[in-house]
Coordinates of C-alpha atoms in Angstrom, one line a residue:
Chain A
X26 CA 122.0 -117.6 269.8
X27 CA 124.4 -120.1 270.0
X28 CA 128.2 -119.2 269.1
X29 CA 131.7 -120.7 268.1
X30 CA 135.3 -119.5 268.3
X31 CA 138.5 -121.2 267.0
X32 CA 141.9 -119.6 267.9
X33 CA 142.9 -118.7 271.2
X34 CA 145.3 -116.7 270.9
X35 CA 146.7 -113.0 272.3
X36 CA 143.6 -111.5 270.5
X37 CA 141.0 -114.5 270.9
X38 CA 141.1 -115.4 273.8
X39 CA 139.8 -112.1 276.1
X40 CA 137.9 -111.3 272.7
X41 CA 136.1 -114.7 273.4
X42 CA 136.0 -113.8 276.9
X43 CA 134.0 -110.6 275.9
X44 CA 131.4 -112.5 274.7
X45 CA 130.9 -114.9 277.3
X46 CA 131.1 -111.9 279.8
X47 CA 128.3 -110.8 277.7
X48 CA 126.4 -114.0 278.5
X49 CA 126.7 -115.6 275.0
X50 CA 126.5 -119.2 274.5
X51 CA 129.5 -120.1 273.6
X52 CA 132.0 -123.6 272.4
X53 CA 135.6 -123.0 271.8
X54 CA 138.3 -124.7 269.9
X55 CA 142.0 -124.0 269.9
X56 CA 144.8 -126.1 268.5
X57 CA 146.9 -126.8 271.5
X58 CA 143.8 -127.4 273.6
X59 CA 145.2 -126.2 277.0
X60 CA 144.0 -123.2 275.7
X61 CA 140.6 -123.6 276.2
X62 CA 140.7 -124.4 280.0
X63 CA 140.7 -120.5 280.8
X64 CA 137.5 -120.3 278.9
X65 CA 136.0 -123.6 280.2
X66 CA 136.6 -121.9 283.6
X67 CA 134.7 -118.9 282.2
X68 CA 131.5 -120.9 281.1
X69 CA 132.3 -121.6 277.5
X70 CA 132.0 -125.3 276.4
X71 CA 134.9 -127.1 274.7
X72 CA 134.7 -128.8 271.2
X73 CA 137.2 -131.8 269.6
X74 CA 137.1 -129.9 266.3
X75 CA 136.2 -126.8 264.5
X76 CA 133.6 -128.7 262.6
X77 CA 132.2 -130.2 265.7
X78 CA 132.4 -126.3 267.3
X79 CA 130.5 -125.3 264.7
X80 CA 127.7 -127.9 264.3
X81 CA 124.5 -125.9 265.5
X82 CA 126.1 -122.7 265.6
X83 CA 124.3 -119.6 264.5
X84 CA 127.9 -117.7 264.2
X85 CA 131.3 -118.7 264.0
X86 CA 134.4 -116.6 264.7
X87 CA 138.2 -117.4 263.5
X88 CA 141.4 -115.9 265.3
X89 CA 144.2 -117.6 263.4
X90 CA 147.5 -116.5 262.7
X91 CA 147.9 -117.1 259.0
X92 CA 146.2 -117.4 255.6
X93 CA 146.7 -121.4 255.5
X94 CA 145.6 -122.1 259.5
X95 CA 142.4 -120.1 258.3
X96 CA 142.2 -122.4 255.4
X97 CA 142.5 -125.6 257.1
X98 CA 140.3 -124.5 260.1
X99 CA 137.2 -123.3 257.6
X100 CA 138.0 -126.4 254.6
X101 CA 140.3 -129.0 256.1
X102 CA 139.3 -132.5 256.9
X103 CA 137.4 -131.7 260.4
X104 CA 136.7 -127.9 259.4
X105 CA 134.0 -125.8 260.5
X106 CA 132.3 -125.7 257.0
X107 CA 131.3 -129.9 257.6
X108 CA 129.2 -128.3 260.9
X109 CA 128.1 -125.2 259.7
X110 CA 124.8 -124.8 258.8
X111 CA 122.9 -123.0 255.8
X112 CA 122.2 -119.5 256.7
X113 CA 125.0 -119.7 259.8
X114 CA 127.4 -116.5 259.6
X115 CA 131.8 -117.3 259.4
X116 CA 133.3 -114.4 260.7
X117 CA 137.2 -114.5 260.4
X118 CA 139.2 -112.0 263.1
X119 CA 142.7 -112.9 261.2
X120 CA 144.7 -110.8 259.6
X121 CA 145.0 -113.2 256.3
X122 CA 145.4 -112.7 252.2
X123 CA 142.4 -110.8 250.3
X124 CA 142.9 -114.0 248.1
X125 CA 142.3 -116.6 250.4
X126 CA 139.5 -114.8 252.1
X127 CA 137.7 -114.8 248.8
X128 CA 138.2 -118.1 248.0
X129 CA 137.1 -119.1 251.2
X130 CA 134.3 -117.3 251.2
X131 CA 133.3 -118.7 247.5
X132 CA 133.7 -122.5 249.1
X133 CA 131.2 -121.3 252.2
X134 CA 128.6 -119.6 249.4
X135 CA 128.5 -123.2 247.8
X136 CA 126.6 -124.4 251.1
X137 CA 124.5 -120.8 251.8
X138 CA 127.1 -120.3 254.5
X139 CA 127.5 -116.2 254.9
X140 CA 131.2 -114.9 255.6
X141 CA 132.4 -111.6 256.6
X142 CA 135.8 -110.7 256.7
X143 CA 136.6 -108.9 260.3
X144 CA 140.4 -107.9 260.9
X145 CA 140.9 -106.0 263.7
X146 CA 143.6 -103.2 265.1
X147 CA 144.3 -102.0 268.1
X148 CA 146.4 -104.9 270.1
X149 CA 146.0 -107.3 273.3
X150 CA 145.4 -104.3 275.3
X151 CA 142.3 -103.0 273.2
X152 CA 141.2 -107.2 272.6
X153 CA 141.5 -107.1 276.8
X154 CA 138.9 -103.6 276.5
X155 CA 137.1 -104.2 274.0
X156 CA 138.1 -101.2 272.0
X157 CA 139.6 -102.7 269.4
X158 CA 138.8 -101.1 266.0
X159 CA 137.3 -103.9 263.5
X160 CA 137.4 -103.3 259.5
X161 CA 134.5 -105.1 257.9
X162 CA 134.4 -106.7 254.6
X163 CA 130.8 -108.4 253.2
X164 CA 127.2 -107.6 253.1
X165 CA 125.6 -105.0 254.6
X166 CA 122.4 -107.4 255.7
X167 CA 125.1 -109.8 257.2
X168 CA 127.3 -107.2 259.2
X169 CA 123.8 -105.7 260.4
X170 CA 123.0 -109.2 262.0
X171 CA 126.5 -109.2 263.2
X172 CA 127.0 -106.2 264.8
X173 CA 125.7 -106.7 268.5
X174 CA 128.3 -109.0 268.8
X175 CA 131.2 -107.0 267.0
X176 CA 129.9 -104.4 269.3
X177 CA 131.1 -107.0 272.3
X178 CA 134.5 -107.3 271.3
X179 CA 135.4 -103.4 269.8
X180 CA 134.6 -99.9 269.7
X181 CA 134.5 -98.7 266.2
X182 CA 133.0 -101.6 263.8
X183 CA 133.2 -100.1 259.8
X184 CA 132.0 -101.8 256.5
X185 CA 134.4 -100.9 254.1
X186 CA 133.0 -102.7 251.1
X187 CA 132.2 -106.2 249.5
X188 CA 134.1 -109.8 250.8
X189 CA 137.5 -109.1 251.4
X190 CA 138.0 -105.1 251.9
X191 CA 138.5 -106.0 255.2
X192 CA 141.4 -107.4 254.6
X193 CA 143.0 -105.0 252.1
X194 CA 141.9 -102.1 255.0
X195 CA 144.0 -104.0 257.3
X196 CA 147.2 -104.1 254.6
X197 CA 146.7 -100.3 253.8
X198 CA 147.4 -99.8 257.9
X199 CA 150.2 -101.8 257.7
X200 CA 151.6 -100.2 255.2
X201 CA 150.8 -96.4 256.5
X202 CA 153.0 -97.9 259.8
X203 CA 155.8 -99.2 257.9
X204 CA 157.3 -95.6 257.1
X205 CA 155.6 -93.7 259.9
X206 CA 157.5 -96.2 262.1
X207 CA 160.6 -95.9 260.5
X208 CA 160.9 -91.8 259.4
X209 CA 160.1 -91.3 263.2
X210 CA 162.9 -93.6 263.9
X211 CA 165.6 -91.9 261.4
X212 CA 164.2 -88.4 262.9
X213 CA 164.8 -89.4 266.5
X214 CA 168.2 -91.0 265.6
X215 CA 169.2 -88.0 263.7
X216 CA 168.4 -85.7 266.7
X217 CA 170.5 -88.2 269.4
X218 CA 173.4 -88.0 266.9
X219 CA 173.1 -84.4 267.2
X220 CA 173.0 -84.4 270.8
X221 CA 170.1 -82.2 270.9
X222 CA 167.2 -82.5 273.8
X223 CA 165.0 -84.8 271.6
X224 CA 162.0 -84.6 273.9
X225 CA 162.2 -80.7 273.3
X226 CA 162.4 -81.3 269.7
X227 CA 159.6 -83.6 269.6
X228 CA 157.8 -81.7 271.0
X229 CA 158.4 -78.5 268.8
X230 CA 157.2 -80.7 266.2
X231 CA 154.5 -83.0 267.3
X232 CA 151.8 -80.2 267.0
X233 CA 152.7 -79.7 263.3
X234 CA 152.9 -81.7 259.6
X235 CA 155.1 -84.4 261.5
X236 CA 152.4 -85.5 264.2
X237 CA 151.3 -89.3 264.2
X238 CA 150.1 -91.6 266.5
X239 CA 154.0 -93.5 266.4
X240 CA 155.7 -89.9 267.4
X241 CA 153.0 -89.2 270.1
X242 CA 153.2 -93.3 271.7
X243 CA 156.0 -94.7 270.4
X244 CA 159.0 -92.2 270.6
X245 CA 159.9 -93.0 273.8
X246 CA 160.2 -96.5 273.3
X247 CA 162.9 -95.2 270.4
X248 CA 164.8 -92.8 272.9
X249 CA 165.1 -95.3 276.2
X250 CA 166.1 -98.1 273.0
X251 CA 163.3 -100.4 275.2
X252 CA 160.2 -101.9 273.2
X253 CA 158.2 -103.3 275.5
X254 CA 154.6 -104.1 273.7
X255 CA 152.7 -103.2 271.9
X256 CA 152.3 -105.0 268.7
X257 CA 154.8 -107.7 268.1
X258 CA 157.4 -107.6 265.2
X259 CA 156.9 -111.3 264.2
X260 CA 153.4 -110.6 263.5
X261 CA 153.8 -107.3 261.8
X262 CA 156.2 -108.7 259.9
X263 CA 153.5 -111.5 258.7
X264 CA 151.3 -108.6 258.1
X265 CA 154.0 -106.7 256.1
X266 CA 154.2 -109.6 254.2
X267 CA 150.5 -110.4 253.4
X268 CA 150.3 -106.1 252.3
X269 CA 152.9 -106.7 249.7
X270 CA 152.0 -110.5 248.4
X271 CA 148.5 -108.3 247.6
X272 CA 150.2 -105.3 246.5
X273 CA 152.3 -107.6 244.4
X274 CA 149.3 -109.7 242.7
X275 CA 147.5 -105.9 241.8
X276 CA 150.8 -104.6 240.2
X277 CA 151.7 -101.7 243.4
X278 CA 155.0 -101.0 244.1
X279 CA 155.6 -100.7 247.5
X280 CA 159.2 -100.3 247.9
X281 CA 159.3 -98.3 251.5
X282 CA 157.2 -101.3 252.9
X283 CA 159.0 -103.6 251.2
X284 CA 162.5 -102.4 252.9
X285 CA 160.8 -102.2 256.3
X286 CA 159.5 -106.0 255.9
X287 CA 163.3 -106.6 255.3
X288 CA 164.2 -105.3 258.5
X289 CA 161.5 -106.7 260.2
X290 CA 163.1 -109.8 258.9
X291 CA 166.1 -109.0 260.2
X292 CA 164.6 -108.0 263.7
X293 CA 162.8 -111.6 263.8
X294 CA 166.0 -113.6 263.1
X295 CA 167.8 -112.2 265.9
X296 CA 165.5 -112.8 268.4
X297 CA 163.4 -109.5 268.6
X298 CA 160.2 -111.0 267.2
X299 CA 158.2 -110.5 270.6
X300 CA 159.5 -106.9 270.9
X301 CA 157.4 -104.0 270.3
X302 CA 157.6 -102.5 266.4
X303 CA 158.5 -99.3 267.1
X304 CA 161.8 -101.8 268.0
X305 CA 163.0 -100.6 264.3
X306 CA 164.9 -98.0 265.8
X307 CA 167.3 -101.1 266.9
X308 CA 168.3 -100.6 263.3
X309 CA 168.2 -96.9 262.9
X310 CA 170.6 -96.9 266.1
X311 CA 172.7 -99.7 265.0
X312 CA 173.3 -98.0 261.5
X313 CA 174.2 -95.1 263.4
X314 CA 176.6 -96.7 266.1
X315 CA 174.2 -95.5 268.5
X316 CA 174.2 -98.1 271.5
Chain B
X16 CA 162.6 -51.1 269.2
X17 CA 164.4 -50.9 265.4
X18 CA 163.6 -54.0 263.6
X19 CA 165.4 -55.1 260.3
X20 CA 163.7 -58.0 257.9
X21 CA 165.4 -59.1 255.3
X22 CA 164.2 -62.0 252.4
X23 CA 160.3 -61.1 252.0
X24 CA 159.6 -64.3 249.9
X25 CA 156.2 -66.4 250.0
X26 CA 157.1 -66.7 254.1
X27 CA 159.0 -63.6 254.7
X28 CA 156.6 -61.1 253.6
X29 CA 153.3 -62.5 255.2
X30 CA 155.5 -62.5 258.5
X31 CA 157.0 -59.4 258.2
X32 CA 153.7 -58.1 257.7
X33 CA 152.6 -59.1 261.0
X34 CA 155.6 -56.9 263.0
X35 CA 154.1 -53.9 260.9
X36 CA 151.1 -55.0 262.0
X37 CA 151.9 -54.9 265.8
X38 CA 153.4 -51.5 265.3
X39 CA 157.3 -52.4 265.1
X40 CA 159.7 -49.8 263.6
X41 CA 160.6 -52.2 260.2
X42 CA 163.3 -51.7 257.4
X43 CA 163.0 -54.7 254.7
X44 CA 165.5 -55.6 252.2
X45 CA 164.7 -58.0 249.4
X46 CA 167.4 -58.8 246.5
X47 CA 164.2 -58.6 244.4
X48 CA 163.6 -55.1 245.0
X49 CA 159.8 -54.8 244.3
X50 CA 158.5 -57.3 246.4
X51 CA 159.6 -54.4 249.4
X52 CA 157.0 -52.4 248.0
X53 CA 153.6 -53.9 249.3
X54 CA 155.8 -53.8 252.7
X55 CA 156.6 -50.2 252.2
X56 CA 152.9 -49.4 251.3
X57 CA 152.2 -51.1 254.8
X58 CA 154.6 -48.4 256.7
X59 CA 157.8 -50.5 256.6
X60 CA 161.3 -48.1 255.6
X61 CA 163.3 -50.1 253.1
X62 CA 166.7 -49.6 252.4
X63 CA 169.4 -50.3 249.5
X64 CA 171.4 -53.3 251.2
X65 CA 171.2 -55.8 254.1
X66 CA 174.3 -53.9 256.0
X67 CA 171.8 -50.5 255.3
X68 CA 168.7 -52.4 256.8
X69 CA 170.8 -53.6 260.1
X70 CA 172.1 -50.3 260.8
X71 CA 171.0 -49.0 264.9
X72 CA 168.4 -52.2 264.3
X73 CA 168.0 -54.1 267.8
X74 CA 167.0 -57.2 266.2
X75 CA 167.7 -58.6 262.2
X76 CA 165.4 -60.9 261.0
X77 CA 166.5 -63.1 257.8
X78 CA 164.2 -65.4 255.9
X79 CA 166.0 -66.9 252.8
X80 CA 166.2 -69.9 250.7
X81 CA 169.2 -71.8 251.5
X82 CA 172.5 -72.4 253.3
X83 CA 174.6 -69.9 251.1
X84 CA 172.1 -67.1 250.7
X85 CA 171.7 -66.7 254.8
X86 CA 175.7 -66.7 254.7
X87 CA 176.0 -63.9 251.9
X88 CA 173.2 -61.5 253.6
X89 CA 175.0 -62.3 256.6
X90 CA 178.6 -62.2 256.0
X91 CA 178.9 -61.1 252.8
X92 CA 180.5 -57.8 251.1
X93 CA 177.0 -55.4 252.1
X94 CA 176.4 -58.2 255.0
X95 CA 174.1 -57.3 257.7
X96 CA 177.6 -58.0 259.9
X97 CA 178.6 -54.4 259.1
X98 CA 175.5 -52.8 260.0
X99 CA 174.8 -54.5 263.3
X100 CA 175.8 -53.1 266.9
X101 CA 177.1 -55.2 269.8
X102 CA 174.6 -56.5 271.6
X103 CA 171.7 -56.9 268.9
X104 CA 170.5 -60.1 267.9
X105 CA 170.1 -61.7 264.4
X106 CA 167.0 -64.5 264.6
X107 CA 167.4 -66.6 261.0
X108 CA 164.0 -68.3 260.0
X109 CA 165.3 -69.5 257.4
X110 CA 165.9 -73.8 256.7
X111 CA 169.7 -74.1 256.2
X112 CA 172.5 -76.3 257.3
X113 CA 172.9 -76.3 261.3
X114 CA 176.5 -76.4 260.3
X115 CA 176.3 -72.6 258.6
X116 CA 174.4 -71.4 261.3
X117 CA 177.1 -72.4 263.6
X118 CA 179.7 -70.4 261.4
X119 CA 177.4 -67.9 261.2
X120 CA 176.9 -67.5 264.8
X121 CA 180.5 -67.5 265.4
X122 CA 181.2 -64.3 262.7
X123 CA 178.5 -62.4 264.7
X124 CA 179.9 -63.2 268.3
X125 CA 183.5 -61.9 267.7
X126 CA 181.3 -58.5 267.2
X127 CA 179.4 -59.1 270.6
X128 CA 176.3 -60.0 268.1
X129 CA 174.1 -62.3 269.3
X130 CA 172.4 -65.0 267.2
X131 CA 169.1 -67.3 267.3
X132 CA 168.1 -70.2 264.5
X133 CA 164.8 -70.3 264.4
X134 CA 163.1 -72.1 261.3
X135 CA 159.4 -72.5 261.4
X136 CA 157.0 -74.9 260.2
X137 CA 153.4 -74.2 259.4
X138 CA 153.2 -73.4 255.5
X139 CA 152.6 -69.9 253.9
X140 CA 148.7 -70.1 255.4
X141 CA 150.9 -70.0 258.8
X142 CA 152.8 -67.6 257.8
X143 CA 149.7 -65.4 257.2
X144 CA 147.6 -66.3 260.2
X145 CA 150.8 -66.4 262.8
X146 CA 150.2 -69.8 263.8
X147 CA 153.4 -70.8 262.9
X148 CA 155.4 -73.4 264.8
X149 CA 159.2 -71.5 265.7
X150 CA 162.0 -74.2 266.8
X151 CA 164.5 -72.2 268.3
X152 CA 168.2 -72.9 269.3
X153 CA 170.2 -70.6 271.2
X154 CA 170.5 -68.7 274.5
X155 CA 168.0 -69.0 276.9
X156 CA 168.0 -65.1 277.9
X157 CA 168.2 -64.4 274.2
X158 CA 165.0 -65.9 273.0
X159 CA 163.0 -64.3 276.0
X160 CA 163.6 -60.5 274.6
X161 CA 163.1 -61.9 271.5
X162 CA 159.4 -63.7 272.2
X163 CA 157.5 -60.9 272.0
X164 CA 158.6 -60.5 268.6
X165 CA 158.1 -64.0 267.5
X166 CA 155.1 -64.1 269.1
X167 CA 153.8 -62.1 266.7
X168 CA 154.8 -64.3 263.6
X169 CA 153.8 -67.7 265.5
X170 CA 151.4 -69.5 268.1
X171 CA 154.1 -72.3 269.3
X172 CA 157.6 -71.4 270.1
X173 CA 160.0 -73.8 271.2
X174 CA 163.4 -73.9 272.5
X175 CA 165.5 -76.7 272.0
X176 CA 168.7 -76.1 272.7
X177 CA 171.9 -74.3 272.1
X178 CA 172.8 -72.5 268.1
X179 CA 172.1 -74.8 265.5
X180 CA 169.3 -76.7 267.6
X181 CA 166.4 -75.3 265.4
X182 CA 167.7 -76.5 262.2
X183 CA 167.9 -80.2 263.6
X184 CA 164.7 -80.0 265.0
X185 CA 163.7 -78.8 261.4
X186 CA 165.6 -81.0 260.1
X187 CA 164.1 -83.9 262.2
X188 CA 160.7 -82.9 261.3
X189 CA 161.6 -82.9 257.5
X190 CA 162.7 -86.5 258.0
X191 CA 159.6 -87.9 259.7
X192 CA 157.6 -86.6 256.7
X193 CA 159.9 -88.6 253.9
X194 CA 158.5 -92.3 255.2
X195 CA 155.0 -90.7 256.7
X196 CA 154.0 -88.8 253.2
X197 CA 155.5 -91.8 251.1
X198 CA 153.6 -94.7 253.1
X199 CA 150.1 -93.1 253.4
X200 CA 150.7 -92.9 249.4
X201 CA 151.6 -96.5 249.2
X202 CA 148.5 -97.2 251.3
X203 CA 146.0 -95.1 249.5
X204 CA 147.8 -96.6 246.1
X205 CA 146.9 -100.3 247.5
X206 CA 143.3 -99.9 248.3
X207 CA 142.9 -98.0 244.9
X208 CA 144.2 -100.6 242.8
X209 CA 142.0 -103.1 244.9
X210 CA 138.9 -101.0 244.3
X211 CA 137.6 -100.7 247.5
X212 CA 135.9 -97.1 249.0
X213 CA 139.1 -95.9 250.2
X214 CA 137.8 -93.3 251.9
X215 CA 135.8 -96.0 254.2
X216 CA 138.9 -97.8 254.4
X217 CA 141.0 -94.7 255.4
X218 CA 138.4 -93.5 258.2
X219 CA 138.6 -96.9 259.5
X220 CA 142.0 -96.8 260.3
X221 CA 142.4 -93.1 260.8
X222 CA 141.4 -93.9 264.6
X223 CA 144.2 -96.4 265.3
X224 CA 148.1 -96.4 265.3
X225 CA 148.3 -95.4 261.4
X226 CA 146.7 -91.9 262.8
X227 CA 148.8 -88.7 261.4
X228 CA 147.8 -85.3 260.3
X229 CA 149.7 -86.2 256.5
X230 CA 146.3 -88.9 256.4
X231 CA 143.7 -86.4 258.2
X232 CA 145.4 -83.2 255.5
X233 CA 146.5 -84.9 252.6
X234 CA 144.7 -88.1 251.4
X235 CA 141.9 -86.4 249.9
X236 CA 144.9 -84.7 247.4
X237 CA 146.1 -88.2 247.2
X238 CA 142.7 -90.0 246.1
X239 CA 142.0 -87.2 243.9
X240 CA 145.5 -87.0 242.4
X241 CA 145.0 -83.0 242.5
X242 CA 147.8 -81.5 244.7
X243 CA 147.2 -77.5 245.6
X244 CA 149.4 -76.3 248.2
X245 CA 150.4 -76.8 251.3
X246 CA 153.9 -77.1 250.9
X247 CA 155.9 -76.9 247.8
X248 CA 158.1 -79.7 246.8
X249 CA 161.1 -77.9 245.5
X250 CA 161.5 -76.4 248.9
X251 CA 160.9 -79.9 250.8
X252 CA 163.5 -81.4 248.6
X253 CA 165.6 -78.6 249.4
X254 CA 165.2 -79.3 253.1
X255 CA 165.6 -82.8 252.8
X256 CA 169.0 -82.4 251.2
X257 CA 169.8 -80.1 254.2
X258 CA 168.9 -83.2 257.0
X259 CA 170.3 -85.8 254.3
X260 CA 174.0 -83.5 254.9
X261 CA 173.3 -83.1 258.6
X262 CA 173.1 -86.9 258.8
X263 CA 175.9 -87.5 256.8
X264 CA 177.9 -85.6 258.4
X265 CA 176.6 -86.8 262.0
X266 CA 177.2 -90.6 260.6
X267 CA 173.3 -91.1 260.4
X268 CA 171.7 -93.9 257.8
X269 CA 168.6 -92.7 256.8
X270 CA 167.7 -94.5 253.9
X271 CA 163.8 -94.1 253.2
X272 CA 164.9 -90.0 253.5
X273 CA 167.4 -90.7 251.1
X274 CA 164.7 -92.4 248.4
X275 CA 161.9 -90.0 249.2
X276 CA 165.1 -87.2 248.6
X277 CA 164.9 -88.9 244.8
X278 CA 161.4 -89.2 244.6
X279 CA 161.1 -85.1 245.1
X280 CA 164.4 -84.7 243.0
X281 CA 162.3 -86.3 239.7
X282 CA 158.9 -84.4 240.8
X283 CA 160.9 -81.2 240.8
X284 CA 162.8 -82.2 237.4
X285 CA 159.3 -82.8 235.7
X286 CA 157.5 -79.8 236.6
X287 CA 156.3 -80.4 239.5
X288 CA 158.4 -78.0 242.1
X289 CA 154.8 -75.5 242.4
X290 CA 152.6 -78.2 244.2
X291 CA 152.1 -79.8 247.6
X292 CA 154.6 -82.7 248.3
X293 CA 151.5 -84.9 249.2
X294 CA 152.2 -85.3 245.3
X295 CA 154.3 -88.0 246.0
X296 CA 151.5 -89.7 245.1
X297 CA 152.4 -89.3 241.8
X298 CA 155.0 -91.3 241.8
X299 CA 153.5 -94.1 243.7
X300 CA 150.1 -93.8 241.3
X301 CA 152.4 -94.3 238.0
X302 CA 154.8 -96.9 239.5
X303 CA 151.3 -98.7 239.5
X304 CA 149.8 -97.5 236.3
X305 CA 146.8 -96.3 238.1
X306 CA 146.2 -92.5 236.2

């Protein structure tokens, strides 16, 4: 089986590493091409283009940072669909729009190209470990074929549903984090004001209604005011943004995401884009004139 | 041991219950006289006033609605103040204002009366089973003859710190529900107006950092728009208000508690006061037409 991967990013490049660790054949292409020598080093080959990557290829994977790059990557001038071959299997790793998924997918369909949508969670540390959770939009028959290789790259591989649902799974997480993230920020801020032991609070309450995932790994980050990552701001805050462009387009008001993607915004222009998200109790302190 | 309980409302009686059950010496007091009687029919002495109930009691329980009741059985004309000896301890499980239970502390201590906040989280099914969660503020030598006691009404009790600490805790918790309630109803509000098998979507990212007991508990209410209790709305705007004052008062922003504060203030207003607060839900469901 013979395999492509464009985007070597944070996420893409130990999740391509994965699968030449799993002794995958295996051509990568990445934008600023230094990127690829790490790979090269690892056994992969190296390709000029995404099309030329993906001439041959029985599967091709996509890490890209935004709708548009996976646009111009799949359909641009020298994109992977001009290599692709009838039958061959896109499966895109990026968070991106519902919208463009779909469309991209209908342009792929026009040449019996198959395309799942494959967003993942679980950040750099679970791409490294391959425990990354992966939400799977497309056909059952497709994701079947698929799976051994998912299987390389994360631990828990679900179908939610037809092209796209990927993609809307992915914005319904973002959206649970936005106000888990920042009620466990107020809370905490709340309980410094007081000058309470917070850690003796939290614990009081993590056992209860209030647990999450945020209060049980991310509180300390919000009491030492240090957010080391993690997931990084600037990308949530591209997340945040493709949740409510699709929540907009489907009539959902969103208003608590919609605040948080404001102070993500906020974060991002001052130069906390590469901190860790639970950084939103900057804010919460800040409001507070907590230092 | 004498033991005094006074408030025997959907929480009170259920834990006063349980001392009966260990075999404590009880009086209960309730404004609403009859609700003593299933008490009294359990072995429990009830007497005509609060200040009747505390006489030669070692320890006073009270378990009220708000701020001003707590202060009135307390301080009030036929206050538990004028019943209580030196050295006996009054242990509030009530939700009110860390600010009253300060004053309130101060009253008893000019009488050598000694004083523990303790609210508990953990619902009226809690309340039955004693697996509540107790977060206690006050003396350290205090709460240790008082465990045994509130041992019997709870499975995890926590100190946190001096008087008043309970309430913030209680407070804090109350706060990290606003945004965690409100965005798992935004999520669950997305993928339903997308149409995809939400529950699919949600037990693929119930794994990852979106993880909370609001979307292990309370998304099935939420899908189903059908919102039996739990806990009741008016009583969670009625807390809400209480950490909304505390952070006021401490200089604290917390602006998604602030808008989840309203959002319970027009469920309340329309009727809706009797079911679980996972019914924000509501809210978020008509704000996008979805019935």
């Amino acid at each position: 089986m013979k395999l492509a991967y464009i985007g070597l990013g944070t996420m893409g490049a130990p999740m391509a590493a994965n699968l030449l660790k799993a002794g995958y054949n295996l051509t990568v292409y990445n934008r600023t091409r230094n990127k690829e020598i790490s790979l090269v080093n690892k056994g992969a080959k190296h390709a000029n283009s995404p099309k030329e990557a993906a001439i041959a290829a029985d599967v091709v994977f996509t890490n890209l940072s935004d709708s548009a790059d996976v646009a111009e990557v799949v359909l641009g001038n020298t994109g992977v669909i001009y290599g692709m071959k009838a039958g061959s299997i896109l499966i895109d790793l990026s968070t991106i729009s519902p919208k463009t998924t779909k469309h991209i997918a209908q342009e792929l369909a026009k040449k019996d190209i198959e395309m799942l949508d494959a967003p993942v969670s679980g950040g750099s540390e679970g791409a490294i470990n391959a425990t990354l959770s992966i939400m799977v939009g497309g056909k059952a028959d497709i994701l079947e074929k698929a799976l051994p290789l998912l299987q390389v790259m994360g631990k828990s591989i679900t179908l939610v549903g037809p092209i796209g649902s990927g993609q809307i799974t992915k914005a319904i997480n973002q959206t649970i984090l936005a106000g888990t993230y920042n009620s466990v920020a107020e809370g905490i801020v709340l309980g410094l004001a007081a000058g309470i032991d917070i850690k003796a609070a939290l614990n009081a309450v993590s056992g209860g209604a209030a647990a999450s995932w945020v209060l049980d790994n991310r509180a300390e980050n919000m009491i030492n005011d240090n957010y080391p990552l993690g997931f990084k701001t600037s990308l949530y805050k591209k997340d945040l943004g493709i949740a409510l462009e699709t929540a907009k387009e489907l009539g959902v008001a969103m208003p608590v995401a919609a605040y948080v993607e404001q102070l993500e915004t906020s974060l991002v222009k001052r130069g906390y884009g590469d901190e860790d998200i639970s950084n939103i109790a900057r804010i919460v302190r800040e409001q507070a004139g907590i230092e």
